[in-house]
Amino acid sequence: MTAVGPDMVPVPYRVAERRDETSDTAEIVLQPVAAPLPPCAPGQFAMVYAFGVGDIPLSLSGIDGHVLTHTVRSVGAVSAALHGLRPGETVGVCGPLGTGWDLPTAAGRDLLIVAGGLGLAPLRPLVTAALATPRRYGRLNVLIGARTPGDLVCARDFDGWRAAGARLQITVDRPDDGWQGDVGVVTALLDRADFDPDNTTAFLCGPEVMIRATARDLTHRGLAPDRIRISLERTMHCGTGHCGHCQLGPLLLCRDGPVVSWSRAEHLLSIREL
């Protein structure tokens, strides 16, 4: 985690490439204009500034040296401005911020990655890193859920992940006429995932209701709560823990998260259900 203060200054990055993912979601590939940010880790995020509009926190969906990728869904003024960027345009980036997935501590264990919707984007660098050093880990299961086939992000990576050894399963809530895969919630895929609960680390990202359901199912299957890592990236404004908007009990998620263990967050999320 990088130590920053409320007076952090954005570093200029230029859009090198823009790729449409879905009808309202795009990948924005950024290259530093001058001195880059410090190295980023999978699971961390950055505050990205659309000049003249504002800034929002965005997870890193790709890390290639100093080249950063963010997956942006157009849902508000700032995200719409970032979604509409074109190659050659410039943004400001502050980071890296927050905690990462800490993949190296899972060495020697099976990896279970469960993503819901846009939650696959922050998990993408984790899959890439695990596949880059496959002998360090056991089986790699990647379970993906989306509302419809048209809402799937990172789809251009799927064939490559399978070819590199990932056991990929995908389900959607509402299929279209051409869909040949599974239909239903992503937790239903756990029955077919090949992993040893006593020797597995799980990584979850997606809607909070999906995270709770998946984490509880995994603990019932024997996975230790401290071996389940979840990303609770939401309602972040300052990125430094000063404004308090991202507070979850004693946690300030932009500082203490977004990645935390299920053992640390289970009680706090249960209170939010009441």
Short mmCIF file of N, CA and C in Angstrom, two decimals, residues 10-19 27-38 40 46 48-49 51 60 62-70 85-94:
data_model
loop_
_atom_site.label_atom_id
_atom_site.label_comp_id
_atom_site.label_asym_id
_atom_site.label_seq_id
_atom_site.Cartn_x
_atom_site.Cartn_y
_atom_site.Cartn_z
N PRO A 10 -2.46 14.21 -8.81
CA PRO A 10 -2.57 13.19 -9.87
C PRO A 10 -1.41 13.25 -10.85
N VAL A 11 -1.01 12.07 -11.30
CA VAL A 11 0.04 11.93 -12.29
C VAL A 11 -0.61 11.81 -13.67
N PRO A 12 -0.13 12.54 -14.68
CA PRO A 12 -0.77 12.46 -16.00
C PRO A 12 -0.48 11.13 -16.71
N TYR A 13 -1.53 10.53 -17.22
CA TYR A 13 -1.45 9.33 -18.05
C TYR A 13 -2.22 9.57 -19.34
N ARG A 14 -1.71 9.03 -20.41
CA ARG A 14 -2.34 9.19 -21.71
C ARG A 14 -3.05 7.90 -22.11
N VAL A 15 -4.21 8.03 -22.70
CA VAL A 15 -4.95 6.87 -23.17
C VAL A 15 -4.24 6.29 -24.39
N ALA A 16 -3.74 5.07 -24.27
CA ALA A 16 -3.05 4.41 -25.37
C ALA A 16 -4.01 3.60 -26.22
N GLU A 17 -5.06 3.09 -25.57
CA GLU A 17 -6.01 2.24 -26.29
C GLU A 17 -7.33 2.24 -25.53
N ARG A 18 -8.40 2.12 -26.27
CA ARG A 18 -9.74 1.99 -25.68
C ARG A 18 -10.44 0.82 -26.36
N ARG A 19 -11.01 -0.09 -25.54
CA ARG A 19 -11.68 -1.26 -26.10
C ARG A 19 -13.06 -1.39 -25.48
N GLU A 27 -12.65 -0.87 -21.67
CA GLU A 27 -11.31 -0.94 -21.10
C GLU A 27 -10.51 0.26 -21.57
N ILE A 28 -9.89 0.96 -20.63
CA ILE A 28 -9.06 2.10 -20.94
C ILE A 28 -7.62 1.76 -20.57
N VAL A 29 -6.73 1.72 -21.55
CA VAL A 29 -5.32 1.40 -21.33
C VAL A 29 -4.55 2.71 -21.24
N LEU A 30 -3.81 2.87 -20.13
CA LEU A 30 -3.14 4.14 -19.84
C LEU A 30 -1.62 3.96 -19.79
N GLN A 31 -0.92 4.91 -20.40
CA GLN A 31 0.55 4.95 -20.35
C GLN A 31 0.97 6.26 -19.69
N PRO A 32 2.02 6.23 -18.85
CA PRO A 32 2.46 7.47 -18.19
C PRO A 32 3.00 8.48 -19.19
N VAL A 33 2.68 9.74 -18.97
CA VAL A 33 3.20 10.80 -19.81
C VAL A 33 4.65 11.10 -19.46
N ALA A 34 4.97 11.04 -18.17
CA ALA A 34 6.34 11.29 -17.69
C ALA A 34 6.67 10.23 -16.64
N ALA A 35 7.01 10.64 -15.43
CA ALA A 35 7.33 9.69 -14.37
C ALA A 35 6.08 8.90 -13.99
N PRO A 36 6.17 7.57 -13.94
CA PRO A 36 4.98 6.77 -13.65
C PRO A 36 4.70 6.68 -12.15
N LEU A 37 3.56 6.12 -11.82
CA LEU A 37 3.24 5.80 -10.44
C LEU A 37 4.13 4.65 -9.96
N PRO A 38 4.24 4.47 -8.64
CA PRO A 38 4.94 3.29 -8.12
C PRO A 38 4.27 2.01 -8.61
N CYS A 40 2.11 -1.22 -9.10
CA CYS A 40 0.79 -1.56 -8.60
C CYS A 40 0.67 -3.08 -8.44
N ALA A 46 -6.95 2.90 -8.06
CA ALA A 46 -6.42 4.24 -8.24
C ALA A 46 -7.58 5.22 -8.30
N VAL A 48 -8.91 8.05 -10.45
CA VAL A 48 -8.71 8.48 -11.83
C VAL A 48 -9.53 9.74 -12.08
N TYR A 49 -8.84 10.77 -12.57
CA TYR A 49 -9.43 12.09 -12.77
C TYR A 49 -9.76 12.32 -14.24
N PHE A 51 -10.38 15.30 -16.25
CA PHE A 51 -10.15 16.73 -16.03
C PHE A 51 -11.39 17.54 -16.40
N LEU A 60 -7.77 -1.70 -10.75
CA LEU A 60 -6.88 -2.03 -11.86
C LEU A 60 -7.31 -3.36 -12.46
N GLY A 62 -5.80 -4.43 -15.31
CA GLY A 62 -4.64 -4.90 -16.04
C GLY A 62 -3.41 -4.15 -15.58
N ILE A 63 -2.30 -4.87 -15.39
CA ILE A 63 -1.03 -4.28 -14.96
C ILE A 63 0.06 -4.88 -15.82
N ASP A 64 0.70 -4.05 -16.62
CA ASP A 64 1.79 -4.50 -17.48
C ASP A 64 2.93 -3.50 -17.33
N GLY A 65 3.77 -3.73 -16.32
CA GLY A 65 4.80 -2.75 -16.01
C GLY A 65 4.17 -1.46 -15.56
N HIS A 66 4.46 -0.37 -16.25
CA HIS A 66 3.87 0.93 -15.92
C HIS A 66 2.61 1.21 -16.72
N VAL A 67 2.20 0.28 -17.57
CA VAL A 67 0.96 0.44 -18.33
C VAL A 67 -0.20 -0.11 -17.50
N LEU A 68 -1.21 0.71 -17.30
CA LEU A 68 -2.34 0.35 -16.45
C LEU A 68 -3.62 0.27 -17.27
N THR A 69 -4.47 -0.68 -16.90
CA THR A 69 -5.76 -0.81 -17.54
C THR A 69 -6.87 -0.69 -16.51
N HIS A 70 -7.87 0.09 -16.83
CA HIS A 70 -9.06 0.22 -15.99
C HIS A 70 -10.28 -0.16 -16.82
N LEU A 85 -13.47 8.42 -23.26
CA LEU A 85 -12.13 8.83 -23.67
C LEU A 85 -11.70 8.13 -24.96
N ARG A 86 -10.83 8.80 -25.67
CA ARG A 86 -10.27 8.24 -26.89
C ARG A 86 -8.75 8.27 -26.83
N PRO A 87 -8.07 7.41 -27.58
CA PRO A 87 -6.60 7.40 -27.57
C PRO A 87 -6.02 8.79 -27.81
N GLY A 88 -5.01 9.11 -26.99
CA GLY A 88 -4.36 10.40 -27.08
C GLY A 88 -4.82 11.38 -26.02
N GLU A 89 -6.01 11.17 -25.46
CA GLU A 89 -6.50 12.04 -24.41
C GLU A 89 -5.80 11.71 -23.09
N THR A 90 -5.84 12.66 -22.14
CA THR A 90 -5.07 12.54 -20.90
C THR A 90 -6.00 12.56 -19.69
N VAL A 91 -5.64 11.75 -18.69
CA VAL A 91 -6.33 11.74 -17.41
C VAL A 91 -5.28 11.89 -16.31
N GLY A 92 -5.74 12.11 -15.09
CA GLY A 92 -4.86 12.12 -13.93
C GLY A 92 -5.09 10.87 -13.11
N VAL A 93 -4.02 10.29 -12.58
CA VAL A 93 -4.12 9.06 -11.81
C VAL A 93 -3.35 9.21 -10.50
N CYS A 94 -3.98 8.86 -9.39
CA CYS A 94 -3.32 8.81 -8.08
C CYS A 94 -3.35 7.38 -7.58
#
